[in-house]
PDB file of C-alpha atoms in Angstrom:
ATOM      1  CA  MET N   6      -4.314 -33.243  28.177  1.00  0.00           C
ATOM      2  CA  GLN N   7      -7.624 -31.216  27.842  1.00  0.00           C
ATOM      3  CA  LYS N   8      -8.445 -28.190  29.948  1.00  0.00           C
ATOM      4  CA  GLU N   9     -11.441 -28.514  32.132  1.00  0.00           C
ATOM      5  CA  GLN N  10     -14.156 -25.776  32.093  1.00  0.00           C
ATOM      6  CA  SER N  11     -15.881 -24.791  35.000  1.00  0.00           C
ATOM      7  CA  LYS N  12     -19.481 -24.625  34.892  1.00  0.00           C
ATOM      8  CA  ASP N  13     -19.584 -20.872  35.107  1.00  0.00           C
ATOM      9  CA  GLN N  14     -17.353 -20.384  31.870  1.00  0.00           C
ATOM     10  CA  VAL N  15     -18.862 -20.954  28.668  1.00  0.00           C
ATOM     11  CA  ALA N  16     -16.584 -21.316  25.586  1.00  0.00           C
ATOM     12  CA  PRO N  17     -17.276 -18.634  22.959  1.00  0.00           C
ATOM     13  CA  SER N  18     -19.355 -19.559  20.080  1.00  0.00           C
ATOM     14  CA  ARG N  19     -19.806 -18.450  16.585  1.00  0.00           C
ATOM     15  CA  ARG N  20     -23.448 -18.284  16.680  1.00  0.00           C
ATOM     16  CA  GLY N  21     -22.971 -16.075  20.103  1.00  0.00           C
ATOM     17  CA  PHE N  22     -20.555 -13.653  18.312  1.00  0.00           C
ATOM     18  CA  PHE N  23     -22.876 -13.350  15.503  1.00  0.00           C
ATOM     19  CA  MET N  24     -26.078 -12.753  17.602  1.00  0.00           C
ATOM     20  CA  GLY N  25     -24.141 -10.034  19.691  1.00  0.00           C
ATOM     21  CA  ALA N  26     -22.910  -8.318  16.290  1.00  0.00           C
ATOM     22  CA  ALA N  27     -26.521  -8.325  15.035  1.00  0.00           C
ATOM     23  CA  ALA N  28     -27.700  -6.726  18.192  1.00  0.00           C
ATOM     24  CA  ALA N  29     -25.243  -4.132  18.297  1.00  0.00           C
ATOM     25  CA  GLY N  30     -25.851  -3.231  14.602  1.00  0.00           C
ATOM     26  CA  ALA N  31     -29.524  -2.654  15.304  1.00  0.00           C
ATOM     27  CA  ALA N  32     -28.589  -0.472  18.369  1.00  0.00           C
ATOM     28  CA  VAL N  33     -26.179   1.604  16.144  1.00  0.00           C
ATOM     29  CA  ALA N  34     -29.024   1.684  13.244  1.00  0.00           C
ATOM     30  CA  ALA N  35     -31.726   2.981  15.799  1.00  0.00           C
ATOM     31  CA  VAL N  36     -29.623   5.614  17.475  1.00  0.00           C
ATOM     32  CA  SER N  37     -27.986   6.843  14.368  1.00  0.00           C
ATOM     33  CA  ALA N  38     -32.001   7.430  12.874  1.00  0.00           C
ATOM     34  CA  LEU N  39     -33.064   9.262  16.095  1.00  0.00           C
ATOM     35  CA  PRO N  40     -31.210  12.727  15.393  1.00  0.00           C
ATOM     36  CA  GLY N  41     -32.601  12.768  11.731  1.00  0.00           C
ATOM     37  CA  MET N  42     -36.429  12.420  13.203  1.00  0.00           C
ATOM     38  CA  ASN N  43     -38.317  15.816  12.910  1.00  0.00           C
ATOM     39  CA  ALA N  44     -40.841  17.034  15.547  1.00  0.00           C
ATOM     40  CA  PRO N  45     -44.082  17.311  14.240  1.00  0.00           C
ATOM     41  CA  GLU N  46     -45.307  21.019  13.312  1.00  0.00           C
ATOM     42  CA  ALA N  47     -47.604  22.653  16.014  1.00  0.00           C
ATOM     43  CA  VAL N  48     -49.313  24.803  13.239  1.00  0.00           C
ATOM     44  CA  SER N  49     -51.100  22.843  10.444  1.00  0.00           C
ATOM     45  CA  LYS N  50     -51.648  24.673   7.442  1.00  0.00           C
ATOM     46  CA  THR N  51     -55.003  25.105   5.731  1.00  0.00           C
ATOM     47  CA  LEU N  52     -55.764  22.344   3.047  1.00  0.00           C
ATOM     48  CA  PRO N  53     -57.440  23.032  -0.048  1.00  0.00           C
ATOM     49  CA  PRO N  54     -60.961  22.187  -0.328  1.00  0.00           C
ATOM     50  CA  ALA N  55     -61.748  18.600  -1.581  1.00  0.00           C
ATOM     51  CA  PRO N  56     -62.831  18.105  -5.294  1.00  0.00           C
ATOM     52  CA  GLU N  57     -66.683  18.571  -5.739  1.00  0.00           C
ATOM     53  CA  ASN N  58     -66.973  15.356  -7.569  1.00  0.00           C
ATOM     54  CA  GLY N  59     -64.968  13.159  -5.402  1.00  0.00           C
ATOM     55  CA  GLY N  60     -61.456  11.604  -6.182  1.00  0.00           C
ATOM     56  CA  GLY N  61     -58.687  13.408  -7.354  1.00  0.00           C
ATOM     57  CA  TYR N  62     -55.415  13.623  -5.437  1.00  0.00           C
ATOM     58  CA  SER N  63     -54.650  16.064  -2.851  1.00  0.00           C
ATOM     59  CA  LEU N  64     -51.611  16.327  -0.663  1.00  0.00           C
ATOM     60  CA  SER N  65     -53.059  16.133   2.611  1.00  0.00           C
ATOM     61  CA  GLU N  66     -50.994  15.830   6.038  1.00  0.00           C
ATOM     62  CA  HIS N  67     -51.874  12.293   5.932  1.00  0.00           C
ATOM     63  CA  VAL N  68     -50.203  11.750   2.593  1.00  0.00           C
ATOM     64  CA  LYS N  69     -47.235  13.926   3.480  1.00  0.00           C
ATOM     65  CA  ARG N  70     -46.722  11.796   6.717  1.00  0.00           C
ATOM     66  CA  TYR N  71     -46.816   8.643   4.543  1.00  0.00           C
ATOM     67  CA  TYR N  72     -44.197   9.992   2.243  1.00  0.00           C
ATOM     68  CA  GLN N  73     -42.025  10.889   5.200  1.00  0.00           C
ATOM     69  CA  THR N  74     -41.865   7.494   6.742  1.00  0.00           C
ATOM     70  CA  ALA N  75     -41.752   5.739   3.165  1.00  0.00           C
ATOM     71  CA  ARG N  76     -38.462   7.417   2.594  1.00  0.00           C
ATOM     72  CA  VAL N  77     -35.355   5.286   2.494  1.00  0.00           C
TER      73      VAL N  77
END
């Protein structure tokens, strides 16, 4: 004899389980990343002057921000 299910009850599925697990994992990753975020500095340091001939590498605030976001 088979059990009849009402329309309100849905049988649990493997797909639903994995979707819920993925959503929970994403939430945990987001929450764990939040305490590690640093507030931006209110006072910026003066940057060295740009090279006269153009080009060259300078560690500007923009570059520092890129390195901060690119960290794994």
